[in-house]
XYZ file of C-alpha atoms in Angstrom:
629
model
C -29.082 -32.351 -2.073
C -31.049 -29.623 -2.848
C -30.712 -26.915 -5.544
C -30.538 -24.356 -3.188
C -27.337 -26.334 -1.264
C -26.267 -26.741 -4.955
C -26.278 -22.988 -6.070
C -24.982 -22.009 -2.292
C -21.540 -24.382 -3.164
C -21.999 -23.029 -6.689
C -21.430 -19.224 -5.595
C -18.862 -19.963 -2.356
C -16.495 -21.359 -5.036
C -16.735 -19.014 -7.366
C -16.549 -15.960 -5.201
C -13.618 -17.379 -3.424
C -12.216 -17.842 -6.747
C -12.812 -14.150 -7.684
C -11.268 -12.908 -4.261
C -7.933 -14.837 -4.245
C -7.136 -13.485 -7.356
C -7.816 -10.058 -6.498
C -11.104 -9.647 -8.502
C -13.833 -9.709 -6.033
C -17.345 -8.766 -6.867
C -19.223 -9.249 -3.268
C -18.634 -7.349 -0.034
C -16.994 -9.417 2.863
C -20.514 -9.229 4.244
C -22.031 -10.569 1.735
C -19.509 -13.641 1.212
C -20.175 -14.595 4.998
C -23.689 -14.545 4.418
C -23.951 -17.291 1.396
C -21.080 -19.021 4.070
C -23.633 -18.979 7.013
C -26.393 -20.043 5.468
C -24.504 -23.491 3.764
C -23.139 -23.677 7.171
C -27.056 -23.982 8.599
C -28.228 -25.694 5.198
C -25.379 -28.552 4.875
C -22.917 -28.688 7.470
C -20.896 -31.154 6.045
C -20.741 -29.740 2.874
C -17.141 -30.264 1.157
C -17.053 -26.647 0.452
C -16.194 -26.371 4.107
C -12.677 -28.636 3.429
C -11.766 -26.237 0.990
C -9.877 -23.234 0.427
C -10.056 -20.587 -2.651
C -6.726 -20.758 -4.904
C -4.607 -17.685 -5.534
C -2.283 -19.287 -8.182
C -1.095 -17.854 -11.606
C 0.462 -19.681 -14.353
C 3.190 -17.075 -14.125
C 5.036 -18.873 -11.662
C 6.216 -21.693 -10.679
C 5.140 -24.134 -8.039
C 5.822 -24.852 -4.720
C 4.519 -27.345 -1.487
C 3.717 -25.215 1.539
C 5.511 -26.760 4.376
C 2.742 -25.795 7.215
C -1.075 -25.956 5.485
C -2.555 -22.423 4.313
C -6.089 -23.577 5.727
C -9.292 -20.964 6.250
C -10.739 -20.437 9.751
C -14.249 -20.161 10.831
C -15.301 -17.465 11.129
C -17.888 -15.197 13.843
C -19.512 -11.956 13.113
C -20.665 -11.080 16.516
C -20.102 -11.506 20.222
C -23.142 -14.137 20.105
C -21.087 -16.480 17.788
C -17.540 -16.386 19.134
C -19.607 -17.250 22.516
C -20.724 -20.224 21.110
C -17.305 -21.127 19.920
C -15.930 -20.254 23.105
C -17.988 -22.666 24.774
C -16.974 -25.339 22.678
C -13.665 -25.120 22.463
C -13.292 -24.264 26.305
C -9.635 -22.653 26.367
C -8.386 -21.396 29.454
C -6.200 -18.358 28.239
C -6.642 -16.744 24.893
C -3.891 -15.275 22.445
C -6.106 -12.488 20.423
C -4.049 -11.195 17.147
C -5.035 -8.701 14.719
C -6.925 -10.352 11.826
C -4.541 -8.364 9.036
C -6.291 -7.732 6.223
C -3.491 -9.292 2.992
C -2.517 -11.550 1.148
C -1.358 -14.301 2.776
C 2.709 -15.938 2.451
C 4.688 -18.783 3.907
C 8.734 -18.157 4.459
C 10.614 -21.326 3.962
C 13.540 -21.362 6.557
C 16.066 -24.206 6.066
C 18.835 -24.501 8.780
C 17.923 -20.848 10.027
C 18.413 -19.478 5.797
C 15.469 -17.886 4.092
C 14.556 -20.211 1.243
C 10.914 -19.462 -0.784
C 8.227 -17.181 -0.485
C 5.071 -19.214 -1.341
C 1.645 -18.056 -2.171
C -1.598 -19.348 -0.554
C -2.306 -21.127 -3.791
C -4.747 -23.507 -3.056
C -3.843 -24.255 0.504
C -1.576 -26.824 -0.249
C 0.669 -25.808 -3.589
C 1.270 -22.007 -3.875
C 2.962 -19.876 -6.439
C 6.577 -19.733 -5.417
C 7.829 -15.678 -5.772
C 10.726 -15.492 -3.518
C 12.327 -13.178 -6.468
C 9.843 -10.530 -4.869
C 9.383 -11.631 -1.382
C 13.412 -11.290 -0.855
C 12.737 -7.519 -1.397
C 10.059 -7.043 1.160
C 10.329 -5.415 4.371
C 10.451 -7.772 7.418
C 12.138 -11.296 5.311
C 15.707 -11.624 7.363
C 17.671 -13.693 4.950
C 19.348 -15.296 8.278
C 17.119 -16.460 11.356
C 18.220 -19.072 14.685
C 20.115 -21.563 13.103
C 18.369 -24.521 14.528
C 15.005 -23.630 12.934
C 13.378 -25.636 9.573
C 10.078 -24.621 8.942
C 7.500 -22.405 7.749
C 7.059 -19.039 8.873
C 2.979 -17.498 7.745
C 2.977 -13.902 7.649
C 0.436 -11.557 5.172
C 2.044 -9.542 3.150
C 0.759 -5.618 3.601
C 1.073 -2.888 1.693
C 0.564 0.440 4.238
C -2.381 2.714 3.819
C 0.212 5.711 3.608
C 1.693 3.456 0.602
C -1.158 2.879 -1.273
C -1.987 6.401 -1.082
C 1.423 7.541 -2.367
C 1.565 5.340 -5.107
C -1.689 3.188 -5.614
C -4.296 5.205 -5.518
C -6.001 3.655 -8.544
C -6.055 0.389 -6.723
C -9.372 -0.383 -5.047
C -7.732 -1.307 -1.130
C -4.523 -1.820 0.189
C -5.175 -5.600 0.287
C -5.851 -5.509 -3.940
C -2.657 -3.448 -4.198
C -0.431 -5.730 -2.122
C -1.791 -9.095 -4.027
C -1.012 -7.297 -7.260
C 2.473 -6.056 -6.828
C 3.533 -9.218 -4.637
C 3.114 -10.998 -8.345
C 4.728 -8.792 -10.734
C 7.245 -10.909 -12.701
C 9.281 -7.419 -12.691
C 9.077 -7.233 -9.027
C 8.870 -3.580 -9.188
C 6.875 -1.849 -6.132
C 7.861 -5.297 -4.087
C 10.107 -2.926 -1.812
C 7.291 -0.968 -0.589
C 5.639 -3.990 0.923
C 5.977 -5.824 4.414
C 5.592 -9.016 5.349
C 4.048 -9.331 8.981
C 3.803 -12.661 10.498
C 1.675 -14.591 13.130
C 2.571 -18.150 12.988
C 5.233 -20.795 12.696
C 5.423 -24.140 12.512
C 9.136 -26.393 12.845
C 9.043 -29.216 9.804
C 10.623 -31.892 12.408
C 9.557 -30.899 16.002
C 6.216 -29.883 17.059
C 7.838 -29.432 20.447
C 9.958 -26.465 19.472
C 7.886 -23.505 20.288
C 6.526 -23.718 24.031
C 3.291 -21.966 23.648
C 1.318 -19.491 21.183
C 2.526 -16.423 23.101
C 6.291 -18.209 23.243
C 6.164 -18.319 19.661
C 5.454 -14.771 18.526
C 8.010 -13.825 21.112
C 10.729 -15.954 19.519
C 9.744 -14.545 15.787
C 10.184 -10.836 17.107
C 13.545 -11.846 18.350
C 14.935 -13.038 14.506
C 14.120 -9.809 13.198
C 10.851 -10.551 11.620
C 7.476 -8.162 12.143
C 5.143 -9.841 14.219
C 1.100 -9.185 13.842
C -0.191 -6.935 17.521
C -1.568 -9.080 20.008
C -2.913 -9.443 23.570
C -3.163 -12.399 26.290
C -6.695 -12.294 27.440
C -7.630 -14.407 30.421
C -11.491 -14.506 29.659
C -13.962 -14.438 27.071
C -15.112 -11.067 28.264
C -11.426 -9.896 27.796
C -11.550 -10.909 24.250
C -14.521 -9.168 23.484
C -13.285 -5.508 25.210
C -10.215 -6.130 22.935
C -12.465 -6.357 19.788
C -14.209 -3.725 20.775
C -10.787 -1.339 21.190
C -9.561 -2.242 18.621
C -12.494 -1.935 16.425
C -12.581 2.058 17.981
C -8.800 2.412 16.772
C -8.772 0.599 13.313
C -9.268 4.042 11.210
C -6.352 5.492 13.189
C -3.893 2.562 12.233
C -1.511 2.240 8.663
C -2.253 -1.210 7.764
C -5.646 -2.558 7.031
C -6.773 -4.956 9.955
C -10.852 -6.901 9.752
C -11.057 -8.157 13.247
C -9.239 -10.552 15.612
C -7.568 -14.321 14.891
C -8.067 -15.424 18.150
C -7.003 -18.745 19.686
C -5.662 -20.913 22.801
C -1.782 -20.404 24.816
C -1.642 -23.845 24.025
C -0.285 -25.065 20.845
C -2.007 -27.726 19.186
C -0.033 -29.024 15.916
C -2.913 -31.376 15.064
C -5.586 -28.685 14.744
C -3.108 -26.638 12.847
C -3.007 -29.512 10.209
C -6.675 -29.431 9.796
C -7.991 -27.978 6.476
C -9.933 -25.560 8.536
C -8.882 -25.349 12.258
C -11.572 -25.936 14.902
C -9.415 -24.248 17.810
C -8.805 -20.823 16.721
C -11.225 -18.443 15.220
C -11.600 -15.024 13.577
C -13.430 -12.642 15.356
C -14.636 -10.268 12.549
C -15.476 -6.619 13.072
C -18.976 -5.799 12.542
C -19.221 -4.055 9.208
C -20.422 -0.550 9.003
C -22.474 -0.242 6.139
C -25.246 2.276 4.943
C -28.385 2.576 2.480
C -28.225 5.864 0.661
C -28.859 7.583 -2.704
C -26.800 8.766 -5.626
C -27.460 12.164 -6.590
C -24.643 13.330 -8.942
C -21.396 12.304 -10.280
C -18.235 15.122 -10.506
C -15.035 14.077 -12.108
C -11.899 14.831 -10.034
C -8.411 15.757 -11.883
C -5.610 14.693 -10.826
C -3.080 15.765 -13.213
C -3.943 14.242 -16.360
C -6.396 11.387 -14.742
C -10.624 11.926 -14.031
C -11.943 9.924 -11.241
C -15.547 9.710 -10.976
C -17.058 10.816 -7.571
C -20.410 10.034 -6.532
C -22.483 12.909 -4.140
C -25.027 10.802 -2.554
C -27.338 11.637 0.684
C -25.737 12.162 3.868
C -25.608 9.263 6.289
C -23.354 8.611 9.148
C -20.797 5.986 8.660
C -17.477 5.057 10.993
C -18.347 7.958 13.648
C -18.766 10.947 10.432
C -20.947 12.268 8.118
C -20.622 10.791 4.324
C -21.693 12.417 1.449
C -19.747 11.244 -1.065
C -18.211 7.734 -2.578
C -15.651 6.331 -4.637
C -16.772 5.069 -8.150
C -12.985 3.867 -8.921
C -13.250 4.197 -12.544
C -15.934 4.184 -15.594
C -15.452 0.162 -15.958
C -17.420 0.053 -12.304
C -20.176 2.422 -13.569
C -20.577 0.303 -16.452
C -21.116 -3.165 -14.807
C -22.469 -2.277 -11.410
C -25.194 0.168 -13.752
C -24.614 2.627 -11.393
C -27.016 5.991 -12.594
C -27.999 8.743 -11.052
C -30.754 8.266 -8.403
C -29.482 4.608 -7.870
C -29.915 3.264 -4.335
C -26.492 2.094 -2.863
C -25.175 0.156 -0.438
C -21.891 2.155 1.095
C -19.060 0.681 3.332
C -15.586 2.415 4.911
C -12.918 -0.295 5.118
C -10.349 2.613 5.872
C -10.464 3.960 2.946
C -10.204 7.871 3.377
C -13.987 8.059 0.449
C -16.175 5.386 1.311
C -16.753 2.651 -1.560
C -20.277 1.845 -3.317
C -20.195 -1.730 -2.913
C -23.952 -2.882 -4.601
C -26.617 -1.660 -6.499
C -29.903 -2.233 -4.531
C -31.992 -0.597 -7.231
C -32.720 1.892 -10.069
C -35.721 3.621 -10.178
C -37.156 4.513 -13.588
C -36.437 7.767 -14.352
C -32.880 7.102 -13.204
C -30.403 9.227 -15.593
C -27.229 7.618 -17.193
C -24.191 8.865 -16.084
C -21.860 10.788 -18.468
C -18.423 10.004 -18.855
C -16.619 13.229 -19.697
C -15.496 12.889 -23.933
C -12.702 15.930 -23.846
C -10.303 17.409 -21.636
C -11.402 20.218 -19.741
C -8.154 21.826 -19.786
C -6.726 21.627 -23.190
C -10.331 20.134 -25.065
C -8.259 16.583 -26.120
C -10.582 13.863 -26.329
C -9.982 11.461 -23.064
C -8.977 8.424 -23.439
C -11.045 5.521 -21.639
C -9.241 2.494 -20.835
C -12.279 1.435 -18.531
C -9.718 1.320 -15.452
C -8.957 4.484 -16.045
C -10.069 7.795 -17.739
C -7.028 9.905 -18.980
C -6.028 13.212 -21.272
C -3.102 11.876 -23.187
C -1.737 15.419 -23.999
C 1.722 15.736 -22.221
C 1.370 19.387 -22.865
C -1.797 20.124 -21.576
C -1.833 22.313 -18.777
C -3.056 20.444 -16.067
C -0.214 17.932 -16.490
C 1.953 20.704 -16.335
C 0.979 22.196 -13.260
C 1.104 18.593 -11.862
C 4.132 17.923 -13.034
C 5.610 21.162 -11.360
C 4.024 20.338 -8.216
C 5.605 16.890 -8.344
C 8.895 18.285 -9.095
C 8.785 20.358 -5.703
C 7.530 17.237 -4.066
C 10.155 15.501 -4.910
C 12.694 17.459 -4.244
C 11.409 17.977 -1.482
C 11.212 22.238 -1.568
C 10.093 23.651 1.403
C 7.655 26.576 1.804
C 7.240 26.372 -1.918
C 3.576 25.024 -1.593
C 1.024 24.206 -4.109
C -0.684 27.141 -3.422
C 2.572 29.005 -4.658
C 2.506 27.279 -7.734
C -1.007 27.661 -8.524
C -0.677 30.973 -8.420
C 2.720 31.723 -10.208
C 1.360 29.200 -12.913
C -1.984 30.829 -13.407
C -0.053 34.526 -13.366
C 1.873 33.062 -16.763
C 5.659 33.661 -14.183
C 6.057 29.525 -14.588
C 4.850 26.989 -17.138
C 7.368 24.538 -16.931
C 9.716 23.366 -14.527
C 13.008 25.548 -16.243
C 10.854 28.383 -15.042
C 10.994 27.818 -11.672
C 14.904 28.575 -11.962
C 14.235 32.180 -13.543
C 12.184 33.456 -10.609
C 13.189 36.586 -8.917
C 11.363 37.576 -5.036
C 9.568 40.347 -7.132
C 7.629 37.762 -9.405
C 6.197 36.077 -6.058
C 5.645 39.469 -3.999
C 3.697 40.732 -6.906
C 1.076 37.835 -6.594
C -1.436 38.572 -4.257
C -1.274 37.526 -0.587
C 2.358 36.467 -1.284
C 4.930 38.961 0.614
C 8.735 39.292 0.607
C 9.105 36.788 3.333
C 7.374 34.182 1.842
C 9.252 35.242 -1.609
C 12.416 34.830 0.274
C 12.005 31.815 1.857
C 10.351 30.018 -1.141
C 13.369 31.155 -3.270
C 16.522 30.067 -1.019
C 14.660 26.927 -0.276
C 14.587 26.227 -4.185
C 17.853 27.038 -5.069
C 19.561 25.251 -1.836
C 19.054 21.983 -3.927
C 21.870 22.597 -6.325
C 22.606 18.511 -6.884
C 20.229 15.674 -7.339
C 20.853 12.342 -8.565
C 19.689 11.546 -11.781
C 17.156 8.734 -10.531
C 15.360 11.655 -8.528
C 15.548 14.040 -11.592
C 13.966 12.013 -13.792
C 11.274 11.104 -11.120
C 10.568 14.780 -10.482
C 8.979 15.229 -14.121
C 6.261 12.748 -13.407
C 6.130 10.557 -16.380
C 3.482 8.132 -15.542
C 4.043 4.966 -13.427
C 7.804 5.519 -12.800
C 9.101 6.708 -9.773
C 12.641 7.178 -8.367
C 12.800 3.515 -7.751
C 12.209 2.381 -11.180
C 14.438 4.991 -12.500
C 17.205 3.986 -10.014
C 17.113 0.075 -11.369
C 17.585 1.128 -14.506
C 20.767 3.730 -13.502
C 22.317 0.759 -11.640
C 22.231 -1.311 -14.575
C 24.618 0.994 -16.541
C 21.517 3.428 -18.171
C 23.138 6.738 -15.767
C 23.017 9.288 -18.531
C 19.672 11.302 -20.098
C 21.132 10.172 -23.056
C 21.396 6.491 -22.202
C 17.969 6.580 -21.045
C 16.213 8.579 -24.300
C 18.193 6.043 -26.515
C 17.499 2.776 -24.884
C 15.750 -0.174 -26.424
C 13.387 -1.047 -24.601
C 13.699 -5.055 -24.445
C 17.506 -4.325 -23.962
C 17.096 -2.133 -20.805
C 14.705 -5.067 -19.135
C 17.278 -7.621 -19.592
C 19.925 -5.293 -18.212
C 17.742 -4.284 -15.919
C 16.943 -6.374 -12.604
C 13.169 -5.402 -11.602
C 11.661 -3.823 -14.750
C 9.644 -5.546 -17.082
C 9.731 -4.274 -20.844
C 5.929 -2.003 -20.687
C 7.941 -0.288 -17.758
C 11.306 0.198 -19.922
C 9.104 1.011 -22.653
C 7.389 3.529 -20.362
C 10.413 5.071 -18.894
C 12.083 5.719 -22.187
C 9.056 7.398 -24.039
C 8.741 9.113 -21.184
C 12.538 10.948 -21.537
C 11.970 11.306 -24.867
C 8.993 13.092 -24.700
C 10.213 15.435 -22.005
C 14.320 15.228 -22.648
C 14.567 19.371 -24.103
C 12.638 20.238 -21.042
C 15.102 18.523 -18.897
C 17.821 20.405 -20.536
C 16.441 23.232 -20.429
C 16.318 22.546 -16.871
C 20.105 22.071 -16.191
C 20.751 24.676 -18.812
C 19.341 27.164 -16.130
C 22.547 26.481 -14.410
C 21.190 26.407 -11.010
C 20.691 22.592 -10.938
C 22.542 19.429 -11.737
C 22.691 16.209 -11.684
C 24.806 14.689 -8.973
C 27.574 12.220 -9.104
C 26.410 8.259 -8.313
C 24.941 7.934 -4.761
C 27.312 5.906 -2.029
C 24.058 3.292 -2.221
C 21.513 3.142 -3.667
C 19.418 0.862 -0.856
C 17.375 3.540 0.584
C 16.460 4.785 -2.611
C 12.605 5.506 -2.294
C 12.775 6.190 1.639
C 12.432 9.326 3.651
C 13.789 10.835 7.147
C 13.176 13.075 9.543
C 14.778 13.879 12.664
C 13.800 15.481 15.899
C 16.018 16.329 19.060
C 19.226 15.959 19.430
C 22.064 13.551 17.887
C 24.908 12.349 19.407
C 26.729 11.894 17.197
C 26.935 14.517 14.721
C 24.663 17.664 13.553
C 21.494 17.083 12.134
C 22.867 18.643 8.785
C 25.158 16.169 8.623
C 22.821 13.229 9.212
C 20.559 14.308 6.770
C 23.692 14.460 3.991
C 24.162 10.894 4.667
C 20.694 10.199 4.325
C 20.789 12.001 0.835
C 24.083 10.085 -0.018
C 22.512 6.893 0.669
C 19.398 7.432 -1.562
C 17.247 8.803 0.421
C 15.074 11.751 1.024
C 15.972 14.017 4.015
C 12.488 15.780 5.469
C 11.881 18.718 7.429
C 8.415 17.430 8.607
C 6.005 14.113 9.427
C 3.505 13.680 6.644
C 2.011 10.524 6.421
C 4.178 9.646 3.678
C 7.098 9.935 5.853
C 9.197 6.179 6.053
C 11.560 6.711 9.248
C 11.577 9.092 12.159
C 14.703 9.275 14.104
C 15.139 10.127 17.942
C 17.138 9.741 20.662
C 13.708 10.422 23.102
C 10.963 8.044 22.141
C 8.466 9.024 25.209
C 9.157 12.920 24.511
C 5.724 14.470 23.276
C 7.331 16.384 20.093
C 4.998 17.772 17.600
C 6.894 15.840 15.091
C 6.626 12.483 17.936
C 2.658 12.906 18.054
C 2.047 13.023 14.978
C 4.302 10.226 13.558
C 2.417 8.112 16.307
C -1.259 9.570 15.173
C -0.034 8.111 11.421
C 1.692 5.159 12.113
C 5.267 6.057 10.940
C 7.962 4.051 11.790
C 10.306 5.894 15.057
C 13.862 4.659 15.321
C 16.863 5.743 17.388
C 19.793 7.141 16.679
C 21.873 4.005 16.553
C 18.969 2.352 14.108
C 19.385 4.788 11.641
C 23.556 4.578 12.052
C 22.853 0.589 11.522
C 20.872 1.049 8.773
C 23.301 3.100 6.801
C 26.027 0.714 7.514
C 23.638 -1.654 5.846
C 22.858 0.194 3.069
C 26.693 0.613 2.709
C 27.297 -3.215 2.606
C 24.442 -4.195 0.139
């Protein structure tokens, strides 16, 4: 063997290491390239009979039931010819390649059983606790079925935008919260599935395409796909997909593609020789670094890199994500580095190598003091932070979250900006002493606008207390951390300023103690300015909700109901938990309507970002749900 085989085996285990357990250091691209050239080098290297192991020592262990094995994979229309040729199906099933981490549902008798991780292919780490939260797991399927169900679990890119945005992808989000021990976040994520194998009877689904039928029928959500009758049709499919990926909500890399016919045999090999994924071609770009600017984002800096224009994905980039000052540090990123760029569907593309640093290449400097308020910063290497909670720029954040949340309309940030920097509001009490002639005074703000912004604020009268504490933005805890810890018997301000935190994690199911501990400092910190809030007299907090299992989601309706007014259908959404909405952002969970095919404003655009359209009689079913649980 020789040492280059040697190092090639060397690097393909460790970086497959490093990816399952969400610490990559190579681009995809770069992976398949050390894979390829083994592949040429030593085809029957063992590396090939392998898989990379996901497991933690956090949880226990569990058999997988149907084999977690890798496919092969091809880059280009060239190599899935090849493959083609070989394998010589005569229909195709071609599935979105989703882009997660991957999960197999035990079913026993038709009764959800374990979620299991990937783990080495074999033995995964067992965290049903979490999975049983996830969107898409019915707890009750056809009662004749034993067997494992493989699905990825996804976190949406409107998700990880709302509330991961110091996560590098979707796919590093997902594969982090899927393993919290405190299983908080685990609501926000889906499982979708794409295969399924019966423990006793190989004879039980009739074909590929009969199979993802059958799991859309139990309830569970099934990966997109497309019957293609050629080769040729395969590779238009690719290719329209590839031209809608940046339009879609979930994170996709190409196409699993493989035959109508089931073959249980292949399915049991470590890596499958019928069935193969069809990879998008990356778009990637050579370009330089020219300066570094530090976003604010309330109290956090984000480093952004300006860099030479090139096009990338169909646009013009001139700028990249550095993440955080740990990735400066061990990439040696400077300015005047040469970089190599990609867009995964990320909204800023990502540097993802160094290709060189000239020498007069200047270090880049990590901002020492708050801009704002002059604290020093605090640099966690993650993350670069001003750890004043009275520095301005939190404040201003925090009153823009508190609209946000509350969801205000036509009191927009540009409102606030301006009443903020015109010393009318500095904290959120403020808000509740406004009069029209404090807005109409500011410039390009009339009466209308004054009147409007001003009803809208003081039609929210009652919140409940989850949502309250939410709306002053103490860091990492949002309404449905807040709401765990309400249900568990914490549903006063008091009871939550004078928890212990070990105490209110026991009590509490879904928050760890850092998270109690978080919470509680949190109230304290901030507990006169939330009584100065209800002191106002213009807000309070509202009795318990009827539920509390649409905590965290949000509706909007358009047309009309049958069966009552939309006032009333948006009272029963806040009764439940939920957030009623006047308009489709792309943060938006559910909109309702009675006309699917209509071409509403409010229709297009939930279809442009991927948000979730039921009917009438969905919604109705879902609140009876939320009722029973």
């Amino acid at each position: 063997m020789s040492d280059r085989v040697k190092e090639l085996e060397r690097l393909i285990r460790y970086h497959q290491d490093r990816y399952y357990n969400d610490q990559p250091e190579i681009s995809d691209a770069e992976f398949d390239a050390l894979w390829d050239e083994l592949r040429q080098r030593a085809p029957g290297s063992p590396v090939f009979d392998s898989v990379g192991a996901d497991s933690s020592d956090r949880f226990a262990k569990r058999a997988h039931l149907m084999p977690m094995n890798s496919q092969d994979k091809a880059a280009d229309a060239e190599a899935f010819l090849k493959w083609a040729a070989r394998v010589e199906h005569p229909l195709y099933v071609a599935q979105y390649k989703m882009d997660g981490a991957s999960i197999e549902l035990q079913y026993q008798d038709g009764s959800f059983c374990y979620g299991v991780t990937r783990g080495d292919g074999r033995i995964g780490d067992d965290i049903t606790v979490n999975v049983t939260r996830m969107q898409g797991v019915p707890p009750q399927i056809a009662a004749d079925f034993s067997g494992g169900i493989r699905g990825e679990v996804m976190m949406s890119r409107s998700v990880h935008r709302r509330h991961y945005r110091d996560k590098a992808n979707c796919r590093n989000a997902a594969n982090g919260v899927m393993k919290r021990k405190d299983g908080v976040g685990a609501e926000l994520l889906q499982v979708i599935c794409y295969d399924a194998v019966h423990q006793h009877d190989d004879l039980y689904f009739e074909d590929e395409l009969g199979k993802l039928q059958w799991l859309a029928e139990q309830g569970l959500h099934v990966v997109e796909y497309r019957r293609c009758a050629s080769v040729n049709d395969v590779i238009a499919f690719r290719e329209e997909v590839a031209q809608q990926r940046d339009t879609l909500d979930f994170d996709i890399d190409g196409l699993v593609v493989k035959g109508v016919e089931i073959d249980p045999d292949d399915m049991r090999r470590t890596r499958p020789q019928k069935q193969i994924a069809f990879k998008f071609a990356l778009e990637e770009q050579t370009t330089v670094v020219r300066e570094v600017f530090w976003s604010e984002s309330g109290h956090l800096y984000t480093p952004i890199a300006l860099t030479d224009p090139v096009r990338l994905a169909g646009t013009t980039v001139k700028r990249a994500n550095l993440a955080n000052p740990r990735l400066i540090r061990e990439m040696d990123l400077r300015i005047g580095s040469t970089v190599r760029i990609t867009k995964r569907g990320e909204i800023i593309p990502k540097i993802e190598a160094l290709l060189e640093n000239p020498p007069d290449a200047q270090q880049i400097v990590v901002p020492a003091t708050c801009a704002t308020c002059g604290s020093a910063l605090v640099d966690e290497g993650t993350r670069l932070y001003c750890p004043n909670m009275q520095c301005p720029k939190r404040e201003i954040h925090r009153l823009k979250k508190w609209i946000e949340v509350l969801d205000i309309k036509d009191f927009g940030p540009v409102l606030i900006q301006k009443l903020f920097e015109a010393g009318r509001v500095q904290r959120i009490a403020d808000l509740y002493t406004l009069r029209e002639q404090d807005i109409v005074e500011l410039e390009r703000m009339g009466q209308g606008i004054a009147r409007r912004a001003l009803r809208n604020l003081f039609a929210v009268e009652t919140v409940p207390l989850a949502r309250f504490v939410a709306g002053f933005n103490i860091e990492g805890i949002g309404e449905l951390i807040v709401d765990k810890a309400v249900s568990s018997g914490y549903d006063t301000l008091e009871a939550l300023r004078d928890a212990d935190p070990a105490q209110l994690a026991a009590d509490s199911d879904g928050i760890g103690e850092p998270t109690a501990a978080t919470l509680i400092e949190g109230v304290r910190l901030l507990f006169d300015q939330m009584q100065q809030v209800l002191q106002t007299g213009k807000i309070s907090i509202g009795r318990s909700l009827e539920s509390r299992a649409l905590v965290g989601q949000s509706f909007c309706f358009t047309g009309a109901l049958k069966s009552m007014k939309r006032s009333e259908a948006e009272e029963l959404v806040r009764k439940h938990g939920a957030t009623a909405r006047g308009s489709v952002t792309e943060n938006l969970s559910w909109l309702v309507t009675n006309d699917p095919d209509a071409n509403s404003s409010k229709l297009q655009k939930a279809r442009t970002l991927g948000v979730n359209i039921i009917s009438e009689e969905q919604f109705l079913q879902m609140l009876q749900q939320s009722a029973q649980s």
